[in-house]
């Protein structure tokens, strides 16, 4: 029997806190609407204590999508937890996500606290968060580099204090799948059915998705991830990749998510339109080349039967079919449609600007790539003073 894996999206929090990705409140709302279309289980809308803007964004998302399970991040302090609870007051299903580092490296150099102190503060903070809502998640920051005995002790104490979800991040993207799987398996066994074990993997060694998958196989049932894999440094586990792995390889992986995968491409494009960059062309699932077949042998096989070179029907992830190559003979209409596919709805004035930039580029290059068109759209929005 297939088992459910919950998708906790942190595009608006971990994703947003990385360079080039900050979003205004209206931009977060626009992106949140796409996450609702996707059917993510939990949407982390921000870190309310971090700034007034972050507080307002969490509040606005909670108000507009009050049926959604919305999470807000808080360190293990009263100030942070009170602020998170305040920002979440409009949602019917609030989750306070409180965190504290547990590795000796962080304790010694960053927190300058003993293991006992950390344990005590975790317990107090989870208890405080539970006075505001039933749904409390505790994250042991840098769990992957934490002494497993201590991690088990903290995890059990957080659950006893009232946490329902225990998240064990690979904060610095250092772990490898076999090692991470052993750690997650051990904590899952220790907690039994008292809590959901969650993972949150960074991609510093390009292993965020592989580590998340290993964790699922070891018992984790919540994956923290982001659209296009954005996030601190090299980013987080990519939502579209982990979801499509489970969907495509159900023959080997008896797990499912409730994601409406046909909205993946639109979510990716919308994100690219509100931040300063899109996914690289060869990015799995949502990259511009993900479903392109260029080599003659590949084209020949593909035309005879798509399954020769395509493991996912592009429709499954919402990639528009029969895309035209845009070049110097393309007209305004085709360009406007492409901009819309890329997440940019343009006014007449903006379209004029984009068309001008596009024609200039099309004179110089053979087909104009989507990322170049998206850049011109961003320039237009900037030049004409409108946020995307
Ligand atoms: O990477 C990390 O450890 C985090 C936690 C706050 C969940 O982002
Ligand atoms: Zn993180």
mmCIF file of C-alpha atoms and ligand atoms in Angstrom:
data_model
loop_
_atom_site.group_PDB
_atom_site.id
_atom_site.type_symbol
_atom_site.label_atom_id
_atom_site.label_comp_id
_atom_site.label_asym_id
_atom_site.label_seq_id
_atom_site.Cartn_x
_atom_site.Cartn_y
_atom_site.Cartn_z
ATOM 1 C CA UNK A 1 0.000 0.000 0.000
ATOM 2 C CA UNK A 2 1.272 3.422 -0.994
ATOM 3 C CA UNK A 3 1.988 5.847 1.856
ATOM 4 C CA UNK A 4 1.360 9.591 1.918
ATOM 5 C CA UNK A 5 4.287 12.017 1.978
ATOM 6 C CA UNK A 6 3.427 15.577 3.042
ATOM 7 C CA UNK A 7 4.845 18.468 1.057
ATOM 8 C CA UNK A 8 5.946 21.427 3.162
ATOM 9 C CA UNK A 9 6.792 24.255 0.811
ATOM 10 C CA UNK A 10 9.326 26.803 2.022
ATOM 11 C CA UNK A 11 9.724 28.855 -1.172
ATOM 12 C CA UNK A 12 8.356 31.902 0.640
ATOM 13 C CA UNK A 13 10.699 31.509 3.615
ATOM 14 C CA UNK A 14 13.986 29.618 2.989
ATOM 15 C CA UNK A 15 13.721 30.364 -0.744
ATOM 16 C CA UNK A 16 12.941 33.998 -0.227
ATOM 17 C CA UNK A 17 15.866 34.572 2.133
ATOM 18 C CA UNK A 18 18.469 33.795 -0.555
ATOM 19 C CA UNK A 19 20.199 36.346 -2.820
ATOM 20 C CA UNK A 20 18.064 37.679 -5.669
ATOM 21 C CA UNK A 21 14.906 36.059 -4.296
ATOM 22 C CA UNK A 22 13.364 38.602 -1.945
ATOM 23 C CA UNK A 23 9.658 39.140 -2.556
ATOM 24 C CA UNK A 24 7.277 41.943 -1.673
ATOM 25 C CA UNK A 25 3.961 41.165 0.012
ATOM 26 C CA UNK A 26 2.009 41.253 -3.312
ATOM 27 C CA UNK A 27 4.646 38.998 -4.886
ATOM 28 C CA UNK A 28 4.375 36.519 -2.015
ATOM 29 C CA UNK A 29 0.598 36.515 -2.415
ATOM 30 C CA UNK A 30 0.929 35.857 -6.143
ATOM 31 C CA UNK A 31 3.283 32.964 -5.478
ATOM 32 C CA UNK A 32 1.147 31.644 -2.609
ATOM 33 C CA UNK A 33 -1.817 31.381 -5.012
ATOM 34 C CA UNK A 34 0.284 29.076 -7.206
ATOM 35 C CA UNK A 35 1.217 26.963 -4.193
ATOM 36 C CA UNK A 36 -2.488 26.618 -3.403
ATOM 37 C CA UNK A 37 -3.140 25.486 -7.020
ATOM 38 C CA UNK A 38 -0.366 22.953 -6.589
ATOM 39 C CA UNK A 39 -1.986 21.619 -3.427
ATOM 40 C CA UNK A 40 1.029 21.829 -1.128
ATOM 41 C CA UNK A 41 0.134 20.531 2.335
ATOM 42 C CA UNK A 42 1.867 23.242 4.347
ATOM 43 C CA UNK A 43 3.092 26.600 3.133
ATOM 44 C CA UNK A 44 5.804 28.329 5.164
ATOM 45 C CA UNK A 45 5.096 32.002 4.527
ATOM 46 C CA UNK A 46 8.031 33.642 6.315
ATOM 47 C CA UNK A 47 9.974 34.415 9.465
ATOM 48 C CA UNK A 48 7.860 37.113 11.170
ATOM 49 C CA UNK A 49 10.510 38.360 13.616
ATOM 50 C CA UNK A 50 12.985 38.958 10.759
ATOM 51 C CA UNK A 51 11.376 42.179 9.507
ATOM 52 C CA UNK A 52 8.107 44.110 9.362
ATOM 53 C CA UNK A 53 7.805 43.032 5.716
ATOM 54 C CA UNK A 54 8.132 39.373 6.651
ATOM 55 C CA UNK A 55 5.562 39.760 9.412
ATOM 56 C CA UNK A 56 3.151 41.468 7.016
ATOM 57 C CA UNK A 57 3.686 38.795 4.385
ATOM 58 C CA UNK A 58 2.840 35.965 6.814
ATOM 59 C CA UNK A 59 -0.192 37.909 8.005
ATOM 60 C CA UNK A 60 -1.370 38.632 4.441
ATOM 61 C CA UNK A 61 -0.912 35.026 3.284
ATOM 62 C CA UNK A 62 -2.748 33.732 6.393
ATOM 63 C CA UNK A 63 -5.619 36.135 5.751
ATOM 64 C CA UNK A 64 -5.978 35.489 2.036
ATOM 65 C CA UNK A 65 -5.562 31.713 2.248
ATOM 66 C CA UNK A 66 -7.128 31.139 5.642
ATOM 67 C CA UNK A 67 -8.101 27.521 4.841
ATOM 68 C CA UNK A 68 -4.474 26.605 4.147
ATOM 69 C CA UNK A 69 -2.079 25.220 6.680
ATOM 70 C CA UNK A 70 0.332 28.151 7.002
ATOM 71 C CA UNK A 71 3.602 27.949 8.936
ATOM 72 C CA UNK A 72 5.737 30.721 10.388
ATOM 73 C CA UNK A 73 9.327 30.300 11.513
ATOM 74 C CA UNK A 74 10.536 31.274 14.991
ATOM 75 C CA UNK A 75 13.749 30.752 16.917
ATOM 76 C CA UNK A 76 13.400 29.216 20.360
ATOM 77 C CA UNK A 77 12.701 32.530 22.072
ATOM 78 C CA UNK A 78 9.544 34.051 23.495
ATOM 79 C CA UNK A 79 9.843 37.133 21.291
ATOM 80 C CA UNK A 80 10.028 35.081 18.093
ATOM 81 C CA UNK A 81 7.245 32.684 19.071
ATOM 82 C CA UNK A 82 4.877 35.467 20.178
ATOM 83 C CA UNK A 83 5.515 37.274 16.890
ATOM 84 C CA UNK A 84 4.949 34.139 14.811
ATOM 85 C CA UNK A 85 1.673 33.452 16.624
ATOM 86 C CA UNK A 86 0.536 37.031 16.074
ATOM 87 C CA UNK A 87 1.295 36.875 12.336
ATOM 88 C CA UNK A 88 -0.644 33.617 12.036
ATOM 89 C CA UNK A 89 -3.755 34.760 13.848
ATOM 90 C CA UNK A 90 -5.936 34.855 10.705
ATOM 91 C CA UNK A 91 -5.353 31.311 9.541
ATOM 92 C CA UNK A 92 -7.596 28.488 10.663
ATOM 93 C CA UNK A 93 -4.697 26.043 10.580
ATOM 94 C CA UNK A 94 -1.591 27.754 11.982
ATOM 95 C CA UNK A 95 1.701 25.965 12.470
ATOM 96 C CA UNK A 96 4.479 27.455 14.577
ATOM 97 C CA UNK A 97 7.803 26.168 13.337
ATOM 98 C CA UNK A 98 10.400 26.704 15.990
ATOM 99 C CA UNK A 99 14.060 25.794 15.592
ATOM 100 C CA UNK A 100 17.354 25.626 17.403
ATOM 101 C CA UNK A 101 20.744 24.291 16.389
ATOM 102 C CA UNK A 102 21.808 21.018 18.011
ATOM 103 C CA UNK A 103 25.242 20.235 16.526
ATOM 104 C CA UNK A 104 28.311 20.788 18.687
ATOM 105 C CA UNK A 105 29.770 23.098 16.010
ATOM 106 C CA UNK A 106 26.748 25.418 16.295
ATOM 107 C CA UNK A 107 26.540 25.130 20.073
ATOM 108 C CA UNK A 108 30.203 25.985 20.537
ATOM 109 C CA UNK A 109 30.724 28.702 17.937
ATOM 110 C CA UNK A 110 27.294 30.230 17.314
ATOM 111 C CA UNK A 111 25.070 29.764 20.342
ATOM 112 C CA UNK A 112 27.795 29.400 22.984
ATOM 113 C CA UNK A 113 25.435 27.169 24.967
ATOM 114 C CA UNK A 114 25.733 23.738 26.523
ATOM 115 C CA UNK A 115 23.696 20.752 25.354
ATOM 116 C CA UNK A 116 21.680 20.929 28.584
ATOM 117 C CA UNK A 117 20.817 24.594 28.017
ATOM 118 C CA UNK A 118 19.697 23.919 24.459
ATOM 119 C CA UNK A 119 17.564 20.988 25.557
ATOM 120 C CA UNK A 120 15.869 23.106 28.217
ATOM 121 C CA UNK A 121 15.185 26.002 25.819
ATOM 122 C CA UNK A 122 13.763 23.661 23.187
ATOM 123 C CA UNK A 123 11.326 22.167 25.683
ATOM 124 C CA UNK A 124 10.226 25.579 26.998
ATOM 125 C CA UNK A 125 9.784 26.959 23.497
ATOM 126 C CA UNK A 126 7.738 24.054 22.222
ATOM 127 C CA UNK A 127 5.559 24.314 25.328
ATOM 128 C CA UNK A 128 5.086 28.038 24.733
ATOM 129 C CA UNK A 129 4.252 27.491 21.053
ATOM 130 C CA UNK A 130 1.663 24.895 22.081
ATOM 131 C CA UNK A 131 -0.143 27.523 24.125
ATOM 132 C CA UNK A 132 -0.910 29.235 20.800
ATOM 133 C CA UNK A 133 -1.703 26.275 18.554
ATOM 134 C CA UNK A 134 -1.825 22.488 18.445
ATOM 135 C CA UNK A 135 0.347 22.213 15.394
ATOM 136 C CA UNK A 136 3.959 22.796 16.422
ATOM 137 C CA UNK A 137 7.012 21.736 14.459
ATOM 138 C CA UNK A 138 10.486 21.641 15.959
ATOM 139 C CA UNK A 139 13.599 21.712 13.759
ATOM 140 C CA UNK A 140 16.968 20.624 15.080
ATOM 141 C CA UNK A 141 19.109 22.886 12.915
ATOM 142 C CA UNK A 142 22.232 21.144 11.584
ATOM 143 C CA UNK A 143 20.738 17.787 12.625
ATOM 144 C CA UNK A 144 22.842 15.951 10.049
ATOM 145 C CA UNK A 145 26.024 16.970 11.923
ATOM 146 C CA UNK A 146 24.541 16.425 15.395
ATOM 147 C CA UNK A 147 25.589 13.589 17.689
ATOM 148 C CA UNK A 148 22.809 11.022 17.003
ATOM 149 C CA UNK A 149 22.385 10.186 20.714
ATOM 150 C CA UNK A 150 21.831 13.843 21.536
ATOM 151 C CA UNK A 151 19.577 14.318 18.506
ATOM 152 C CA UNK A 152 17.421 11.454 19.714
ATOM 153 C CA UNK A 153 17.266 12.956 23.205
ATOM 154 C CA UNK A 154 16.239 16.403 21.882
ATOM 155 C CA UNK A 155 13.706 14.928 19.452
ATOM 156 C CA UNK A 156 12.017 12.884 22.176
ATOM 157 C CA UNK A 157 11.971 15.855 24.540
ATOM 158 C CA UNK A 158 10.427 18.107 21.863
ATOM 159 C CA UNK A 159 7.702 15.538 21.226
ATOM 160 C CA UNK A 160 7.036 15.155 24.964
ATOM 161 C CA UNK A 161 6.728 18.960 25.132
ATOM 162 C CA UNK A 162 4.058 18.902 22.421
ATOM 163 C CA UNK A 163 5.735 19.009 18.981
ATOM 164 C CA UNK A 164 3.883 16.993 16.347
ATOM 165 C CA UNK A 165 6.522 17.236 13.654
ATOM 166 C CA UNK A 166 10.243 16.796 14.159
ATOM 167 C CA UNK A 167 12.329 18.177 11.330
ATOM 168 C CA UNK A 168 15.927 17.014 10.959
ATOM 169 C CA UNK A 169 17.619 19.340 8.487
ATOM 170 C CA UNK A 170 20.817 18.815 6.592
ATOM 171 C CA UNK A 171 21.363 22.529 7.015
ATOM 172 C CA UNK A 172 24.712 22.693 5.268
ATOM 173 C CA UNK A 173 24.090 20.060 2.583
ATOM 174 C CA UNK A 174 26.900 17.875 3.921
ATOM 175 C CA UNK A 175 25.276 14.488 4.308
ATOM 176 C CA UNK A 176 25.262 11.620 1.840
ATOM 177 C CA UNK A 177 22.217 9.399 1.255
ATOM 178 C CA UNK A 178 23.397 6.270 3.118
ATOM 179 C CA UNK A 179 24.442 8.285 6.174
ATOM 180 C CA UNK A 180 21.316 10.465 6.219
ATOM 181 C CA UNK A 181 19.079 7.439 5.747
ATOM 182 C CA UNK A 182 20.653 5.769 8.811
ATOM 183 C CA UNK A 183 20.125 8.888 10.924
ATOM 184 C CA UNK A 184 16.519 9.392 9.831
ATOM 185 C CA UNK A 185 15.746 5.685 10.265
ATOM 186 C CA UNK A 186 17.090 5.785 13.802
ATOM 187 C CA UNK A 187 14.985 8.802 14.840
ATOM 188 C CA UNK A 188 11.864 7.409 13.141
ATOM 189 C CA UNK A 189 12.309 4.225 15.146
ATOM 190 C CA UNK A 190 12.865 6.150 18.374
ATOM 191 C CA UNK A 191 9.758 8.320 17.874
ATOM 192 C CA UNK A 192 7.461 5.621 16.515
ATOM 193 C CA UNK A 193 4.064 7.130 15.767
ATOM 194 C CA UNK A 194 4.376 9.970 18.290
ATOM 195 C CA UNK A 195 5.417 12.472 15.591
ATOM 196 C CA UNK A 196 5.938 12.895 11.878
ATOM 197 C CA UNK A 197 9.605 12.975 10.955
ATOM 198 C CA UNK A 198 10.405 15.654 8.400
ATOM 199 C CA UNK A 199 13.528 16.459 6.415
ATOM 200 C CA UNK A 200 14.890 19.690 5.003
ATOM 201 C CA UNK A 201 17.922 19.222 2.787
ATOM 202 C CA UNK A 202 20.231 21.833 1.313
ATOM 203 C CA UNK A 203 21.985 21.270 -1.961
ATOM 204 C CA UNK A 204 25.603 22.258 -1.299
ATOM 205 C CA UNK A 205 26.865 18.940 -2.708
ATOM 206 C CA UNK A 206 23.997 18.540 -5.177
ATOM 207 C CA UNK A 207 22.422 15.843 -2.967
ATOM 208 C CA UNK A 208 19.344 17.583 -1.560
ATOM 209 C CA UNK A 209 16.864 15.564 -3.618
ATOM 210 C CA UNK A 210 18.784 12.275 -3.219
ATOM 211 C CA UNK A 211 19.010 12.784 0.542
ATOM 212 C CA UNK A 212 15.303 13.624 0.768
ATOM 213 C CA UNK A 213 14.442 10.477 -1.157
ATOM 214 C CA UNK A 214 16.709 8.374 1.073
ATOM 215 C CA UNK A 215 14.942 9.899 4.076
ATOM 216 C CA UNK A 216 11.502 8.949 2.731
ATOM 217 C CA UNK A 217 12.665 5.382 2.303
ATOM 218 C CA UNK A 218 13.933 5.471 5.891
ATOM 219 C CA UNK A 219 10.568 6.645 7.268
ATOM 220 C CA UNK A 220 10.350 10.448 6.876
ATOM 221 C CA UNK A 221 6.848 11.539 5.863
ATOM 222 C CA UNK A 222 7.263 15.279 5.392
ATOM 223 C CA UNK A 223 9.587 16.849 2.849
ATOM 224 C CA UNK A 224 10.537 20.501 3.055
ATOM 225 C CA UNK A 225 11.275 21.824 -0.396
ATOM 226 C CA UNK A 226 11.004 24.808 -2.730
ATOM 227 C CA UNK A 227 9.921 25.605 -6.259
ATOM 228 C CA UNK A 228 12.933 25.565 -8.618
ATOM 229 C CA UNK A 229 15.002 24.416 -5.609
ATOM 230 C CA UNK A 230 15.695 27.994 -4.512
ATOM 231 C CA UNK A 231 17.029 28.590 -1.000
ATOM 232 C CA UNK A 232 20.076 29.462 1.054
ATOM 233 C CA UNK A 233 23.375 29.099 -0.888
ATOM 234 C CA UNK A 234 22.957 26.216 -3.391
ATOM 235 C CA UNK A 235 19.276 25.955 -2.502
ATOM 236 C CA UNK A 236 16.873 23.390 -1.073
ATOM 237 C CA UNK A 237 15.391 20.135 -2.289
ATOM 238 C CA UNK A 238 13.447 20.958 -5.458
ATOM 239 C CA UNK A 239 9.714 20.390 -4.997
ATOM 240 C CA UNK A 240 9.094 19.493 -8.635
ATOM 241 C CA UNK A 241 11.900 16.913 -8.645
ATOM 242 C CA UNK A 242 10.990 15.046 -5.462
ATOM 243 C CA UNK A 243 7.287 15.032 -6.377
ATOM 244 C CA UNK A 244 7.924 13.758 -9.900
ATOM 245 C CA UNK A 245 10.346 11.081 -8.676
ATOM 246 C CA UNK A 246 7.615 9.641 -6.455
ATOM 247 C CA UNK A 247 5.014 9.909 -9.209
ATOM 248 C CA UNK A 248 7.190 8.511 -12.001
ATOM 249 C CA UNK A 249 8.799 5.678 -10.054
ATOM 250 C CA UNK A 250 5.801 4.372 -8.151
ATOM 251 C CA UNK A 251 6.908 0.927 -9.333
ATOM 252 C CA UNK A 252 9.830 1.076 -6.883
ATOM 253 C CA UNK A 253 8.676 3.772 -4.468
ATOM 254 C CA UNK A 254 5.361 3.086 -2.683
ATOM 255 C CA UNK A 255 4.734 6.704 -1.699
ATOM 256 C CA UNK A 256 2.514 9.481 -3.015
ATOM 257 C CA UNK A 257 1.928 13.191 -2.550
ATOM 258 C CA UNK A 258 -1.247 15.214 -3.123
ATOM 259 C CA UNK A 259 0.455 17.633 -5.519
ATOM 260 C CA UNK A 260 -1.479 18.589 -8.669
ATOM 261 C CA UNK A 261 1.526 18.119 -10.898
ATOM 262 C CA UNK A 262 0.000 19.826 -13.940
ATOM 263 C CA UNK A 263 0.543 23.124 -12.083
ATOM 264 C CA UNK A 264 4.303 22.597 -11.625
ATOM 265 C CA UNK A 265 5.435 24.463 -14.729
ATOM 266 C CA UNK A 266 3.196 27.485 -14.048
ATOM 267 C CA UNK A 267 4.449 27.670 -10.446
ATOM 268 C CA UNK A 268 8.029 27.585 -11.669
ATOM 269 C CA UNK A 269 7.381 30.312 -14.246
ATOM 270 C CA UNK A 270 5.559 32.526 -11.771
ATOM 271 C CA UNK A 271 8.423 32.236 -9.321
ATOM 272 C CA UNK A 272 10.919 33.149 -12.066
ATOM 273 C CA UNK A 273 8.828 36.200 -12.879
ATOM 274 C CA UNK A 274 8.863 37.543 -9.310
ATOM 275 C CA UNK A 275 12.506 36.854 -8.427
ATOM 276 C CA UNK A 276 15.563 37.771 -10.469
ATOM 277 C CA UNK A 277 16.343 34.453 -12.157
ATOM 278 C CA UNK A 278 14.728 31.330 -13.559
ATOM 279 C CA UNK A 279 15.822 27.685 -13.480
ATOM 280 C CA UNK A 280 18.825 26.759 -15.614
ATOM 281 C CA UNK A 281 17.781 25.458 -19.070
ATOM 282 C CA UNK A 282 18.753 21.863 -18.243
ATOM 283 C CA UNK A 283 16.917 21.837 -14.884
ATOM 284 C CA UNK A 284 14.916 18.619 -14.445
ATOM 285 C CA UNK A 285 11.127 18.904 -14.915
ATOM 286 C CA UNK A 286 10.813 22.680 -15.412
ATOM 287 C CA UNK A 287 13.951 23.733 -17.347
ATOM 288 C CA UNK A 288 13.560 25.008 -20.892
ATOM 289 C CA UNK A 289 15.346 21.967 -22.309
ATOM 290 C CA UNK A 290 13.711 19.394 -20.035
ATOM 291 C CA UNK A 291 11.485 18.132 -22.852
ATOM 292 C CA UNK A 292 13.512 19.273 -25.882
ATOM 293 C CA UNK A 293 14.977 16.720 -28.260
ATOM 294 C CA UNK A 294 17.780 18.041 -30.427
ATOM 295 C CA UNK A 295 20.021 15.161 -31.531
ATOM 296 C CA UNK A 296 18.926 13.507 -34.797
ATOM 297 C CA UNK A 297 18.870 9.975 -33.376
ATOM 298 C CA UNK A 298 16.793 11.159 -30.426
ATOM 299 C CA UNK A 299 14.363 13.049 -32.656
ATOM 300 C CA UNK A 300 13.990 9.997 -34.887
ATOM 301 C CA UNK A 301 13.226 7.695 -31.937
ATOM 302 C CA UNK A 302 10.941 10.248 -30.294
ATOM 303 C CA UNK A 303 8.904 10.718 -33.455
ATOM 304 C CA UNK A 304 8.450 6.959 -33.779
ATOM 305 C CA UNK A 305 7.439 6.556 -30.148
ATOM 306 C CA UNK A 306 7.797 9.185 -27.417
ATOM 307 C CA UNK A 307 8.645 6.602 -24.784
ATOM 308 C CA UNK A 308 12.034 6.057 -26.452
ATOM 309 C CA UNK A 309 13.382 9.285 -25.004
ATOM 310 C CA UNK A 310 10.681 10.726 -22.756
ATOM 311 C CA UNK A 311 9.898 9.351 -19.291
ATOM 312 C CA UNK A 312 7.327 12.008 -18.384
ATOM 313 C CA UNK A 313 4.538 13.341 -20.571
ATOM 314 C CA UNK A 314 5.133 17.136 -20.523
ATOM 315 C CA UNK A 315 1.367 17.615 -20.032
ATOM 316 C CA UNK A 316 1.698 15.917 -16.620
ATOM 317 C CA UNK A 317 3.737 18.850 -15.364
ATOM 318 C CA UNK A 318 1.869 21.512 -17.353
ATOM 319 C CA UNK A 319 4.510 22.285 -19.972
ATOM 320 C CA UNK A 320 2.702 23.974 -22.878
ATOM 321 C CA UNK A 321 2.630 21.834 -26.008
ATOM 322 C CA UNK A 322 3.794 22.680 -29.536
ATOM 323 C CA UNK A 323 5.929 25.602 -28.471
ATOM 324 C CA UNK A 324 6.916 27.870 -31.354
ATOM 325 C CA UNK A 325 10.520 28.933 -31.696
ATOM 326 C CA UNK A 326 10.492 32.692 -31.435
ATOM 327 C CA UNK A 327 12.847 34.513 -33.790
ATOM 328 C CA UNK A 328 13.094 37.696 -35.790
ATOM 329 C CA UNK A 329 10.014 36.913 -37.857
ATOM 330 C CA UNK A 330 7.779 36.366 -34.849
ATOM 331 C CA UNK A 331 5.013 38.850 -34.189
ATOM 332 C CA UNK A 332 3.747 40.660 -31.112
ATOM 333 C CA UNK A 333 0.944 38.199 -30.570
ATOM 334 C CA UNK A 334 3.212 35.160 -30.287
ATOM 335 C CA UNK A 335 5.555 37.137 -28.061
ATOM 336 C CA UNK A 336 2.707 38.222 -25.756
ATOM 337 C CA UNK A 337 1.541 34.589 -25.447
ATOM 338 C CA UNK A 338 5.047 33.401 -24.632
ATOM 339 C CA UNK A 339 5.446 36.111 -21.981
ATOM 340 C CA UNK A 340 2.180 34.970 -20.457
ATOM 341 C CA UNK A 341 3.400 31.331 -20.408
ATOM 342 C CA UNK A 342 6.489 32.624 -18.633
ATOM 343 C CA UNK A 343 4.354 34.243 -15.917
ATOM 344 C CA UNK A 344 4.408 37.854 -17.199
ATOM 345 C CA UNK A 345 1.072 39.510 -17.962
ATOM 346 C CA UNK A 346 2.045 42.635 -19.918
ATOM 347 C CA UNK A 347 0.255 45.924 -20.431
ATOM 348 C CA UNK A 348 0.375 47.443 -23.922
ATOM 349 C CA UNK A 349 3.175 49.776 -22.865
ATOM 350 C CA UNK A 350 5.180 46.903 -21.387
ATOM 351 C CA UNK A 351 4.622 44.779 -24.467
ATOM 352 C CA UNK A 352 5.974 47.609 -26.645
ATOM 353 C CA UNK A 353 9.091 47.743 -24.487
ATOM 354 C CA UNK A 354 9.532 43.954 -24.548
ATOM 355 C CA UNK A 355 8.886 43.752 -28.293
ATOM 356 C CA UNK A 356 11.543 46.352 -28.946
ATOM 357 C CA UNK A 357 14.129 44.512 -26.804
ATOM 358 C CA UNK A 358 13.116 41.193 -28.335
ATOM 359 C CA UNK A 359 13.539 42.461 -31.938
ATOM 360 C CA UNK A 360 16.974 43.824 -31.115
ATOM 361 C CA UNK A 361 18.018 40.452 -29.708
ATOM 362 C CA UNK A 362 16.370 38.419 -32.468
ATOM 363 C CA UNK A 363 18.469 40.312 -35.027
ATOM 364 C CA UNK A 364 21.601 39.009 -33.326
ATOM 365 C CA UNK A 365 20.746 35.440 -32.295
ATOM 366 C CA UNK A 366 19.036 32.504 -33.994
ATOM 367 C CA UNK A 367 16.031 31.657 -31.783
ATOM 368 C CA UNK A 368 15.466 33.661 -28.643
ATOM 369 C CA UNK A 369 15.501 31.557 -25.487
ATOM 370 C CA UNK A 370 12.808 31.812 -22.822
ATOM 371 C CA UNK A 371 15.262 32.951 -20.155
ATOM 372 C CA UNK A 372 16.285 35.881 -22.395
ATOM 373 C CA UNK A 373 12.617 36.812 -22.927
ATOM 374 C CA UNK A 374 11.996 36.610 -19.171
ATOM 375 C CA UNK A 375 14.951 38.939 -18.582
ATOM 376 C CA UNK A 376 13.538 41.495 -21.018
ATOM 377 C CA UNK A 377 10.160 41.267 -19.240
ATOM 378 C CA UNK A 378 11.842 41.918 -15.896
ATOM 379 C CA UNK A 379 13.674 44.916 -17.432
ATOM 380 C CA UNK A 380 10.355 46.219 -18.737
ATOM 381 C CA UNK A 381 8.696 45.905 -15.318
ATOM 382 C CA UNK A 382 11.671 47.648 -13.727
ATOM 383 C CA UNK A 383 11.917 50.409 -16.351
ATOM 384 C CA UNK A 384 8.197 51.110 -16.229
ATOM 385 C CA UNK A 385 8.132 50.885 -12.462
ATOM 386 C CA UNK A 386 5.698 47.999 -12.008
ATOM 387 C CA UNK A 387 6.320 44.917 -9.886
ATOM 388 C CA UNK A 388 5.773 41.618 -11.775
HETATM 389 O O1 LIG B 1 18.347 24.843 6.884
HETATM 390 C C1 LIG B 1 17.795 24.824 8.001
HETATM 391 O O2 LIG B 1 18.230 24.172 8.958
HETATM 392 C C2 LIG B 1 16.599 25.642 8.155
HETATM 393 C C3 LIG B 1 15.813 25.472 9.419
HETATM 394 C C4 LIG B 1 15.427 26.783 10.000
HETATM 395 C C5 LIG B 1 14.635 24.586 9.170
HETATM 396 O O3 LIG B 1 16.223 26.366 7.251
HETATM 397 ZN ZN1 LIG B 2 17.161 25.757 5.311
#
